[in-house]
Amino acid sequence: MKKLAILLAATALLTACAKSPTGRNQLIIVDANAMTKMGAQSFEDMKGKEKVSTDKKLNQYVQCVAKPILQVLPAKWQDNWEIVVFDSEQVNAFALPGRKIGVYTGILNVTENSDQLAAIIGHEVGHVIANHGAERVSQSTAANALMAGAAVASKDSPYQGAIMAGLGLGAQYGALLPYSRLHESEADVLGLKYLIEAGYQADQSMALWQNMAKLSDGKRPMELLSTHPAPQTRINNLAKHIKKYQSQGVVAQMPRPSCKI
């Protein structure tokens, strides 16, 4: 039985190669429909447990900022996104498989304008388009040779913990676990491209992380001990890719958005 399990795991590893939008090799052994189901279910659970904002102007603002970003995504990704604003002091936002976006009101205290909020939304959507959730689930479960596709798809699966971590959700819905530094950097790069194409100001993506650095007040752990890149590392990487996109002719595909609370 043990040998069979090892054989199955090895087979999965050899046949599950995929590529991210940046061309990076990925291990994906999780069915896309299963991830969509898990993302949608997790989002519904969150809406039942977290306080959803009923502030009409605030919701309109977030929708206004997100719309141009969604309009410049690859064609198959442009439609059927659900966006919910959660009334919470958490400085966070997320996107889940199943085309779900959550924005916490606390993040609006850090973003100084619509460009910076768009940078966050573009980044979070980048995680979904790059299939980071499925990649994390695959990495977490590949070590267990007895994993089966049916188990992954089941809400009562013994791999539920790995699945929730892959989605970026902790045991308590709304407590977001970080993606890896590699995933974060890749989502930054993808989100920056969407930001530029949507007509937002690219340099505001760097200003956002300057704000984040101030928020941490020098208490951030060493980068090597963290799963997130340090703010300055992200700023440097964004600056490099702004120049790269300029050289490649990446430009706005629509007029500069005008969104106000």
XYZ file of N, CA and C in Angstrom:
783
model
N 0.835 -1.197 0.000
C 0.000 0.000 0.000
C 0.875 1.254 0.000
N 1.951 1.204 0.787
C 2.851 2.344 0.872
C 3.520 2.600 -0.472
N 3.951 1.514 -1.150
C 4.604 1.650 -2.446
C 3.641 2.221 -3.482
N 2.384 1.760 -3.391
C 1.371 2.257 -4.328
C 1.143 3.749 -4.117
N 1.112 4.152 -2.854
C 0.902 5.564 -2.535
C 2.035 6.413 -3.094
N 3.272 5.937 -2.941
C 4.423 6.664 -3.454
C 4.359 6.754 -4.974
N 3.953 5.655 -5.619
C 3.833 5.641 -7.073
C 2.789 6.644 -7.547
N 1.661 6.691 -6.842
C 0.601 7.627 -7.206
C 1.073 9.071 -7.053
N 1.775 9.328 -5.981
C 2.281 10.685 -5.752
C 3.286 11.079 -6.822
N 4.181 10.157 -7.168
C 5.189 10.443 -8.193
C 4.531 10.694 -9.545
N 3.506 9.910 -9.845
C 2.781 10.095 -11.098
C 2.129 11.468 -11.153
N 1.524 11.874 -10.027
C 0.872 13.182 -9.960
C 1.881 14.298 -10.192
N 3.050 14.163 -9.580
C 4.077 15.195 -9.716
C 4.574 15.312 -11.152
N 4.636 14.188 -11.863
C 5.148 14.183 -13.224
C 4.133 14.660 -14.247
N 2.853 14.583 -13.909
C 1.813 14.892 -14.888
C 1.060 16.173 -14.581
N 1.469 16.909 -13.571
C 0.679 18.062 -13.140
C 1.394 19.387 -13.353
N 2.290 19.456 -14.315
C 3.018 20.693 -14.560
C 2.111 21.725 -15.227
N 2.189 22.949 -14.779
C 1.432 24.059 -15.359
C 2.347 25.270 -15.368
N 1.889 26.337 -15.998
C 2.666 27.568 -16.022
C 1.793 28.731 -15.575
N 2.374 29.620 -14.788
C 1.682 30.815 -14.356
C 1.685 31.822 -15.503
N 0.914 32.916 -15.386
C 0.905 33.934 -16.449
C 2.273 34.574 -16.705
N 3.186 34.464 -15.740
C 4.529 35.018 -15.937
C 5.483 33.991 -16.540
N 4.990 32.766 -16.774
C 5.820 31.721 -17.354
C 6.492 30.825 -16.347
N 6.204 31.007 -15.072
C 6.819 30.189 -14.032
C 6.160 28.807 -13.981
N 6.973 27.757 -13.812
C 6.440 26.410 -13.696
C 5.697 26.242 -12.378
N 4.565 25.544 -12.433
C 3.760 25.307 -11.236
C 3.384 23.830 -11.129
N 3.192 23.382 -9.894
C 2.635 22.064 -9.639
C 1.159 22.243 -9.314
N 0.279 21.757 -10.174
C -1.159 21.863 -9.949
C -1.768 20.468 -10.048
N -2.219 19.929 -8.947
C -2.861 18.616 -8.956
C -4.275 18.700 -8.387
N -4.816 19.901 -8.380
C -6.156 20.117 -7.836
C -7.082 20.547 -8.967
N -8.229 19.936 -9.043
C -9.194 20.258 -10.080
C -9.699 21.690 -9.926
N -9.768 22.421 -11.044
C -10.193 23.820 -11.012
C -11.615 23.957 -10.486
N -12.488 23.026 -10.828
C -13.870 23.088 -10.342
C -13.930 22.928 -8.830
N -13.040 22.099 -8.296
C -12.997 21.915 -6.848
C -12.573 23.196 -6.152
N -11.581 23.892 -6.723
C -11.126 25.146 -6.136
C -12.221 26.204 -6.216
N -12.927 26.250 -7.334
C -14.035 27.202 -7.476
C -15.102 26.935 -6.425
N -15.408 25.679 -6.226
C -16.415 25.304 -5.232
C -15.976 25.710 -3.830
N -14.717 25.440 -3.505
C -14.211 25.776 -2.179
C -14.166 27.290 -1.969
N -13.750 28.024 -3.000
C -13.701 29.473 -2.874
C -15.075 30.072 -2.672
N -16.049 29.607 -3.449
C -17.412 30.116 -3.343
C -18.022 29.782 -1.994
N -17.777 28.551 -1.516
C -18.327 28.147 -0.227
C -17.705 28.953 0.913
N -16.401 29.154 0.837
C -15.711 29.920 1.873
C -16.217 31.361 1.906
N -16.470 31.921 0.726
C -16.949 33.299 0.645
C -18.346 33.425 1.257
N -19.196 32.448 0.976
C -20.536 32.462 1.554
C -20.470 32.349 3.071
N -19.587 31.508 3.564
C -19.417 31.366 5.011
C -18.953 32.673 5.631
N -18.029 33.363 4.949
C -17.532 34.632 5.460
C -18.633 35.671 5.529
N -19.470 35.714 4.502
C -20.561 36.692 4.481
C -21.551 36.436 5.609
N -21.622 35.194 6.042
C -22.512 34.867 7.150
C -21.912 35.164 8.511
N -20.596 35.214 8.582
C -19.927 35.384 9.873
C -19.306 36.772 10.073
N -18.934 37.420 8.966
C -18.342 38.754 9.054
C -19.428 39.807 8.828
N -19.202 40.997 9.347
C -20.148 42.087 9.151
C -19.954 42.690 7.762
N -20.995 42.645 6.950
C -20.942 43.201 5.597
C -21.360 44.667 5.644
N -20.573 45.532 5.023
C -20.869 46.966 5.037
C -22.134 47.270 4.234
N -22.969 48.110 4.805
C -24.188 48.553 4.116
C -24.069 50.008 3.670
N -22.864 50.568 3.782
C -22.619 51.946 3.370
C -22.675 52.017 1.838
N -23.723 52.611 1.314
C -23.950 52.630 -0.129
C -22.822 53.326 -0.875
N -22.399 54.483 -0.392
C -21.348 55.243 -1.069
C -20.027 54.481 -1.061
N -19.736 53.840 0.050
C -18.500 53.087 0.175
C -18.495 51.898 -0.787
N -19.607 51.200 -0.847
C -19.715 50.063 -1.759
C -19.606 50.503 -3.213
N -20.233 51.620 -3.546
C -20.152 52.133 -4.918
C -18.719 52.505 -5.275
N -18.008 53.065 -4.304
C -16.615 53.456 -4.522
C -15.744 52.231 -4.824
N -15.872 51.199 -4.012
C -15.075 49.990 -4.209
C -15.416 49.335 -5.545
N -16.697 49.290 -5.879
C -17.119 48.723 -7.161
C -16.545 49.543 -8.320
N -16.574 50.857 -8.168
C -16.057 51.753 -9.204
C -14.572 51.528 -9.437
N -13.817 51.365 -8.363
C -12.372 51.157 -8.465
C -12.056 49.800 -9.093
N -12.819 48.792 -8.712
C -12.543 47.431 -9.184
C -12.916 47.222 -10.643
N -13.965 47.885 -11.104
C -14.496 47.628 -12.451
C -13.448 47.765 -13.553
N -12.661 48.855 -13.605
C -11.659 48.969 -14.673
C -10.602 47.864 -14.623
N -10.245 47.439 -13.411
C -9.279 46.346 -13.272
C -9.836 45.076 -13.909
N -11.083 44.764 -13.603
C -11.706 43.543 -14.128
C -11.870 43.612 -15.641
N -12.041 44.804 -16.163
C -12.262 44.965 -17.605
C -11.007 44.724 -18.441
N -9.828 44.789 -17.821
C -8.596 44.585 -18.587
C -7.988 43.200 -18.347
N -8.654 42.373 -17.579
C -8.173 41.012 -17.364
C -8.292 40.215 -18.664
N -7.587 39.098 -18.777
C -7.800 38.234 -19.938
C -9.293 37.958 -20.110
N -9.750 37.858 -21.351
C -11.177 37.818 -21.670
C -11.975 36.828 -20.826
N -11.431 35.659 -20.607
C -12.195 34.631 -19.883
C -12.362 34.949 -18.402
N -11.629 35.965 -17.909
C -11.677 36.324 -16.497
C -12.471 37.596 -16.223
N -13.033 38.212 -17.213
C -13.594 39.547 -17.021
C -14.967 39.584 -16.353
N -15.732 38.527 -16.440
C -17.126 38.579 -15.999
C -17.391 37.801 -14.716
N -18.542 38.121 -14.125
C -19.124 37.347 -13.015
C -18.316 37.386 -11.719
N -17.691 38.529 -11.431
C -17.009 38.695 -10.151
C -17.996 39.254 -9.124
N -17.898 38.761 -7.917
C -18.697 39.285 -6.802
C -17.757 40.028 -5.855
N -18.135 41.258 -5.537
C -17.296 42.088 -4.662
C -18.097 42.465 -3.417
N -17.527 42.188 -2.261
C -18.186 42.493 -0.993
C -17.244 43.308 -0.117
N -17.787 44.350 0.501
C -17.020 45.165 1.436
C -17.382 44.716 2.851
N -16.377 44.321 3.616
C -16.589 43.872 4.992
C -16.254 45.019 5.950
N -17.149 45.264 6.873
C -16.989 46.343 7.844
C -16.083 45.853 8.971
N -14.813 46.109 8.828
C -13.828 45.605 9.784
C -12.595 46.494 9.753
N -11.896 46.593 10.880
C -10.683 47.397 10.964
C -9.471 46.690 10.353
N -9.645 45.442 9.923
C -8.537 44.730 9.298
C -8.014 45.498 8.095
N -6.714 45.616 8.023
C -6.088 46.271 6.867
C -5.792 45.173 5.849
N -6.831 44.816 5.083
C -6.662 43.682 4.200
C -7.699 43.655 3.098
N -7.436 42.817 2.117
C -8.363 42.522 1.034
C -7.949 41.158 0.508
N -8.812 40.511 -0.246
C -8.478 39.189 -0.770
C -9.329 38.899 -1.996
N -8.921 37.897 -2.752
C -9.723 37.371 -3.848
C -9.623 35.858 -3.787
N -10.724 35.188 -4.112
C -10.789 33.737 -4.008
C -11.160 33.102 -5.339
N -10.765 31.841 -5.543
C -11.268 31.109 -6.706
C -12.800 31.150 -6.689
N -13.398 31.179 -7.858
C -14.837 31.382 -7.921
C -15.174 32.829 -8.179
N -14.138 33.667 -8.356
C -14.291 35.088 -8.699
C -14.982 35.873 -7.586
N -14.411 35.772 -6.412
C -14.915 36.477 -5.244
C -13.855 37.443 -4.739
N -14.261 38.671 -4.445
C -13.341 39.685 -3.928
C -13.898 40.248 -2.630
N -13.063 40.301 -1.610
C -13.447 40.891 -0.336
C -12.525 42.054 -0.002
N -13.102 43.169 0.392
C -12.320 44.355 0.777
C -12.748 44.772 2.173
N -11.811 44.860 3.087
C -12.103 45.304 4.446
C -12.018 46.828 4.511
N -12.931 47.425 5.251
C -12.940 48.886 5.328
C -11.645 49.432 5.923
N -10.952 48.634 6.718
C -9.702 49.076 7.327
C -8.636 49.428 6.306
N -8.682 48.776 5.127
C -7.674 49.054 4.109
C -7.846 50.453 3.540
N -9.045 51.004 3.652
C -9.306 52.333 3.104
C -8.657 53.429 3.944
N -8.226 53.067 5.146
C -7.501 54.026 5.980
C -6.031 54.124 5.581
N -5.586 53.178 4.757
C -4.193 53.145 4.310
C -4.073 53.637 2.875
N -5.073 53.336 2.065
C -5.052 53.787 0.668
C -5.458 55.252 0.610
N -4.627 56.069 -0.001
C -4.868 57.510 -0.041
C -5.716 57.937 -1.232
N -5.872 57.044 -2.196
C -6.643 57.379 -3.387
C -7.102 56.104 -4.093
N -7.856 56.276 -5.166
C -8.394 55.120 -5.883
C -7.294 54.307 -6.567
N -6.207 54.963 -6.961
C -5.097 54.247 -7.600
C -4.505 53.209 -6.648
N -4.354 53.592 -5.389
C -3.763 52.670 -4.424
C -4.713 51.518 -4.099
N -6.003 51.792 -4.012
C -6.957 50.712 -3.799
C -6.978 49.791 -5.020
N -6.877 50.364 -6.204
C -6.838 49.562 -7.425
C -5.603 48.662 -7.443
N -4.485 49.170 -6.906
C -3.263 48.363 -6.839
C -3.492 47.129 -5.966
N -4.219 47.317 -4.870
C -4.518 46.195 -3.985
C -5.432 45.195 -4.674
N -6.488 45.690 -5.298
C -7.445 44.793 -5.957
C -6.772 44.056 -7.110
N -5.950 44.757 -7.887
C -5.230 44.109 -8.971
C -4.318 43.012 -8.464
N -3.642 43.293 -7.359
C -2.765 42.302 -6.736
C -3.545 41.066 -6.308
N -4.660 41.262 -5.630
C -5.438 40.131 -5.128
C -6.028 39.306 -6.269
N -6.521 39.969 -7.293
C -7.037 39.262 -8.464
C -5.910 38.489 -9.142
N -4.704 39.047 -9.113
C -3.550 38.362 -9.681
C -3.311 37.008 -9.050
N -3.542 36.904 -7.737
C -3.405 35.612 -7.063
C -4.338 34.570 -7.692
N -5.567 34.985 -7.984
C -6.551 34.048 -8.539
C -6.171 33.649 -9.956
N -5.834 34.637 -10.782
C -5.519 34.345 -12.179
C -4.255 33.498 -12.291
N -3.314 33.687 -11.391
C -2.089 32.881 -11.393
C -2.292 31.537 -10.717
N -3.501 31.263 -10.247
C -3.835 29.956 -9.667
C -3.001 29.657 -8.420
N -2.695 30.684 -7.656
C -1.867 30.489 -6.473
C -2.545 29.625 -5.417
N -3.866 29.754 -5.290
C -4.580 28.938 -4.311
C -4.427 27.458 -4.617
N -4.658 27.079 -5.869
C -4.529 25.672 -6.272
C -3.090 25.200 -6.133
N -2.153 26.082 -6.408
C -0.744 25.716 -6.280
C -0.385 25.436 -4.827
N -0.894 26.276 -3.933
C -0.625 26.063 -2.503
C -1.260 24.786 -1.998
N -2.510 24.536 -2.407
C -3.179 23.298 -2.007
C -2.402 22.100 -2.543
N -1.970 22.194 -3.785
C -1.218 21.097 -4.394
C 0.081 20.838 -3.648
N 0.784 21.905 -3.303
C 2.045 21.760 -2.581
C 1.823 21.146 -1.200
N 0.719 21.561 -0.553
C 0.439 21.089 0.800
C 0.020 19.629 0.823
N -0.705 19.218 -0.207
C -1.267 17.863 -0.203
C -0.434 16.849 -0.967
N 0.473 17.300 -1.823
C 1.275 16.374 -2.612
C 2.115 15.475 -1.720
N 2.509 15.990 -0.556
C 3.324 15.207 0.357
C 2.561 14.025 0.922
N 1.249 14.105 0.893
C 0.424 13.003 1.394
C 0.006 12.145 0.202
N 0.628 10.997 0.049
C 0.446 10.181 -1.147
C -0.944 9.590 -1.281
N -1.741 9.663 -0.245
C -3.077 9.091 -0.296
C -4.131 10.095 -0.712
N -3.672 11.325 -1.086
C -4.637 12.332 -1.494
C -5.380 11.873 -2.740
N -6.692 12.137 -2.796
C -7.497 11.812 -3.967
C -8.287 13.037 -4.363
N -8.566 13.182 -5.666
C -9.312 14.341 -6.147
C -10.647 14.482 -5.460
N -11.308 13.359 -5.184
C -12.621 13.418 -4.539
C -12.507 13.998 -3.139
N -11.403 13.691 -2.475
C -11.222 14.205 -1.118
C -11.031 15.705 -1.148
N -10.318 16.201 -2.150
C -10.091 17.635 -2.255
C -11.394 18.373 -2.481
N -12.273 17.790 -3.283
C -13.532 18.443 -3.627
C -14.523 18.443 -2.481
N -14.313 17.559 -1.506
C -15.282 17.424 -0.425
C -15.061 18.453 0.662
N -16.150 19.048 1.124
C -16.060 20.045 2.200
C -15.595 19.393 3.492
N -15.883 18.088 3.642
C -15.519 17.362 4.854
C -14.203 16.604 4.670
N -13.425 17.009 3.696
C -12.179 16.338 3.380
C -11.183 16.431 4.537
N -10.370 15.357 4.738
C -9.304 15.430 5.737
C -8.245 16.448 5.360
N -8.302 16.945 4.117
C -7.351 17.944 3.651
C -7.927 19.347 3.756
N -9.027 19.484 4.500
C -9.696 20.777 4.588
C -8.764 21.879 5.062
N -7.899 21.551 6.023
C -6.977 22.567 6.530
C -6.047 23.071 5.446
N -5.517 22.140 4.647
C -4.627 22.528 3.554
C -5.375 23.335 2.508
N -6.610 22.938 2.251
C -7.415 23.643 1.264
C -7.658 25.075 1.711
N -8.062 25.247 2.978
C -8.342 26.584 3.472
C -7.085 27.449 3.462
N -5.946 26.837 3.791
C -4.686 27.584 3.732
C -4.387 27.980 2.297
N -4.686 27.072 1.364
C -4.458 27.368 -0.042
C -5.303 28.515 -0.540
N -6.504 28.610 -0.014
C -7.387 29.713 -0.382
C -6.954 31.015 0.276
N -6.064 30.910 1.258
C -5.628 32.110 1.964
C -6.466 32.393 3.184
N -7.208 31.376 3.651
C -8.100 31.583 4.785
C -7.674 30.720 5.961
N -7.726 31.278 7.156
C -7.392 30.526 8.347
C -8.594 29.783 8.888
N -8.422 29.153 10.043
C -9.515 28.414 10.649
C -10.682 29.336 10.966
N -10.385 30.567 11.349
C -11.423 31.569 11.563
C -11.554 32.379 10.280
N -12.724 32.323 9.655
C -12.899 33.023 8.395
C -12.603 34.515 8.574
N -11.866 35.037 7.652
C -11.507 36.445 7.710
C -10.106 36.649 8.238
N -9.524 35.636 8.903
C -8.136 35.730 9.350
C -7.278 35.208 8.212
N -6.721 36.105 7.415
C -6.041 35.699 6.199
C -4.607 35.262 6.475
N -4.275 34.092 5.957
C -2.911 33.620 6.036
C -2.152 34.114 4.805
N -0.895 34.422 4.960
C -0.158 35.005 3.838
C 0.210 33.984 2.776
N 0.255 34.436 1.540
C 0.841 33.629 0.479
C 2.351 33.655 0.644
N 3.044 32.832 -0.117
C 4.503 32.826 -0.059
C 5.061 34.110 -0.661
N 6.341 34.382 -0.384
C 6.975 35.566 -0.952
C 6.971 35.499 -2.479
N 7.154 34.300 -3.025
C 7.140 34.125 -4.479
C 5.777 34.496 -5.053
N 4.716 34.015 -4.423
C 3.365 34.323 -4.887
C 3.056 35.809 -4.746
N 3.482 36.395 -3.647
C 3.228 37.812 -3.425
C 3.912 38.669 -4.492
N 5.150 38.342 -4.790
C 5.884 39.111 -5.795
C 5.259 38.938 -7.178
N 4.829 37.724 -7.489
C 4.208 37.472 -8.786
C 2.873 38.211 -8.899
N 2.096 38.210 -7.821
C 0.830 38.942 -7.825
C 1.056 40.443 -7.947
N 2.141 40.952 -7.359
C 2.493 42.370 -7.515
C 2.721 42.712 -8.987
N 3.464 41.844 -9.674
C 3.805 42.080 -11.077
C 2.552 42.032 -11.957
N 1.706 41.037 -11.737
C 0.469 40.921 -12.515
C -0.460 42.091 -12.224
N -0.613 42.402 -10.934
C -1.496 43.497 -10.543
C -1.050 44.824 -11.107
N 0.264 45.038 -11.191
C 0.795 46.280 -11.758
C 0.391 46.420 -13.226
N 0.450 45.331 -13.971
C 0.070 45.367 -15.384
C -1.415 45.729 -15.523
N -2.261 45.107 -14.696
C -3.688 45.421 -14.743
C -3.919 46.888 -14.370
N -3.159 47.359 -13.397
C -3.281 48.742 -12.929
C -3.008 49.719 -14.064
N -1.913 49.501 -14.775
C -1.536 50.383 -15.883
C -2.583 50.325 -16.986
N -2.976 49.126 -17.379
C -3.918 48.965 -18.481
C -5.292 49.539 -18.146
N -5.640 49.553 -16.850
C -6.939 50.091 -16.428
C -6.937 51.616 -16.361
N -5.797 52.243 -16.599
C -5.728 53.699 -16.618
C -5.316 54.335 -15.309
N -4.929 53.521 -14.323
C -4.486 54.058 -13.036
C -2.999 54.421 -13.100
N -2.537 55.151 -12.078
C -1.152 55.612 -12.024
C -0.254 54.536 -11.429
N 0.706 54.074 -12.223
C 1.561 52.963 -11.808
C 2.363 53.284 -10.548
N 2.840 54.528 -10.423
C 3.697 54.872 -9.279
C 2.946 54.809 -7.950
N 1.615 54.824 -8.008
C 0.846 54.738 -6.771
C 0.922 53.353 -6.140
N 1.309 52.360 -6.926
C 1.520 51.025 -6.348
C 2.694 51.063 -5.374
N 3.714 51.868 -5.693
C 4.852 52.017 -4.792
C 4.480 52.874 -3.581
N 3.692 53.916 -3.815
C 3.247 54.772 -2.709
C 2.436 53.971 -1.699
N 1.657 53.015 -2.212
C 0.873 52.152 -1.322
C 1.770 51.426 -0.337
N 2.878 50.880 -0.837
C 3.754 50.114 0.050
C 4.587 51.007 0.948
N 4.763 52.249 0.558
C 5.364 53.210 1.478
C 4.428 53.449 2.660
N 3.129 53.514 2.365
C 2.135 53.666 3.436
C 2.122 52.443 4.341
N 2.229 51.265 3.732
C 2.234 50.024 4.507
C 3.447 49.973 5.426
N 4.575 50.448 4.927
C 5.796 50.452 5.738
C 5.631 51.355 6.955
N 4.994 52.515 6.757
C 4.744 53.429 7.873
C 3.809 52.794 8.888
N 2.854 52.023 8.378
C 1.876 51.374 9.251
C 2.533 50.369 10.182
N 3.554 49.682 9.671
C 4.230 48.671 10.483
C 5.075 49.292 11.588
N 5.421 50.587 11.436
C 6.132 51.339 12.476
C 7.435 50.661 12.895
N 8.116 50.076 11.911
C 9.416 49.473 12.195
C 9.349 48.169 12.953
N 8.166 47.609 13.146
C 8.028 46.383 13.934
C 7.933 45.129 13.069
N 8.135 45.287 11.773
C 8.047 44.161 10.870
C 9.196 43.189 11.112
N 8.941 41.859 11.094
C 10.026 40.887 11.289
C 10.982 40.885 10.103
N 12.165 40.306 10.305
C 13.141 40.189 9.229
C 12.501 39.495 8.039
N 12.883 39.929 6.837
C 12.258 39.393 5.629
C 12.446 37.882 5.510
N 13.602 37.392 5.886
C 13.865 35.960 5.777
C 12.972 35.140 6.701
N 12.418 35.789 7.717
C 11.547 35.092 8.653
C 10.080 35.330 8.335
N 9.810 35.992 7.239
C 8.444 36.331 6.874
C 8.099 35.722 5.528
N 6.808 35.418 5.343
C 6.376 34.888 4.053
C 6.057 36.012 3.079
N 6.052 37.250 3.546
C 5.806 38.386 2.661
C 7.113 39.134 2.394
N 7.300 39.625 1.180
C 8.474 40.476 0.928
C 8.379 41.743 1.774
N 9.526 42.292 2.143
C 9.539 43.558 2.871
C 9.004 44.653 1.958
N 8.354 45.669 2.530
C 7.820 46.754 1.698
C 8.830 47.336 0.723
N 10.069 47.564 1.170
C 11.066 48.151 0.276
C 11.409 47.198 -0.865
N 11.427 45.906 -0.582
C 11.673 44.918 -1.636
C 10.577 44.986 -2.679
N 9.338 45.130 -2.216
C 8.212 45.220 -3.147
C 8.294 46.506 -3.968
N 8.654 47.591 -3.316
C 8.774 48.876 -4.017
C 9.838 48.783 -5.108
N 10.986 48.180 -4.776
C 12.064 48.039 -5.761
C 11.622 47.168 -6.929
N 10.916 46.092 -6.626
C 10.449 45.184 -7.675
C 9.412 45.865 -8.567
N 8.531 46.648 -7.961
C 7.533 47.380 -8.739
C 8.191 48.419 -9.644
N 9.181 49.134 -9.109
C 9.884 50.138 -9.901
C 10.555 49.502 -11.121
N 11.153 48.336 -10.905
C 11.806 47.624 -12.004
C 10.797 47.229 -13.084
N 9.622 46.756 -12.645
C 8.637 46.296 -13.614
C 7.865 47.449 -14.264
N 7.799 48.586 -13.605
C 7.216 49.763 -14.269
C 8.062 50.121 -15.491
N 9.380 50.124 -15.317
C 10.281 50.407 -16.435
C 10.175 49.322 -17.505
N 10.050 48.074 -17.056
C 9.951 46.960 -17.999
C 8.677 47.076 -18.835
N 7.554 47.379 -18.174
C 6.291 47.499 -18.904
C 6.319 48.693 -19.856
N 6.977 49.761 -19.436
C 7.107 50.930 -20.319
C 7.881 50.559 -21.579
N 8.949 49.807 -21.413
C 9.768 49.394 -22.557
C 9.015 48.424 -23.464
N 8.067 47.688 -22.884
C 7.280 46.727 -23.653
C 6.048 47.374 -24.284
N 5.817 48.638 -23.986
C 4.677 49.333 -24.563
C 3.352 49.050 -23.885
N 3.396 48.634 -22.619
C 2.159 48.422 -21.862
C 1.604 49.797 -21.484
N 0.414 50.103 -21.943
C -0.190 51.421 -21.716
C -1.653 51.268 -21.314
N -2.243 52.375 -20.899
C -3.658 52.375 -20.507
C -4.536 52.010 -21.697
N -5.519 51.176 -21.442
C -6.462 50.763 -22.479
C -7.788 51.502 -22.363
N -7.893 52.345 -21.350
C -9.119 53.102 -21.133
C -8.789 54.405 -20.418
N -9.708 55.368 -20.407
C -9.448 56.646 -19.728
C -9.196 56.451 -18.239
N -8.480 57.389 -17.660
C -8.200 57.320 -16.220
C -9.504 57.276 -15.442
N -9.697 56.280 -14.587
C -10.936 56.174 -13.820
C -11.094 57.333 -12.840
N -12.332 57.694 -12.587
C -12.643 58.763 -11.635
C -13.613 58.226 -10.592
N -13.056 57.738 -9.492
C -13.859 57.135 -8.427
C -13.636 57.888 -7.119
N -14.715 58.295 -6.498
C -14.637 59.027 -5.233
C -15.684 58.506 -4.264
N -15.347 58.568 -2.997
C -16.303 58.139 -1.960
C -17.343 59.241 -1.792
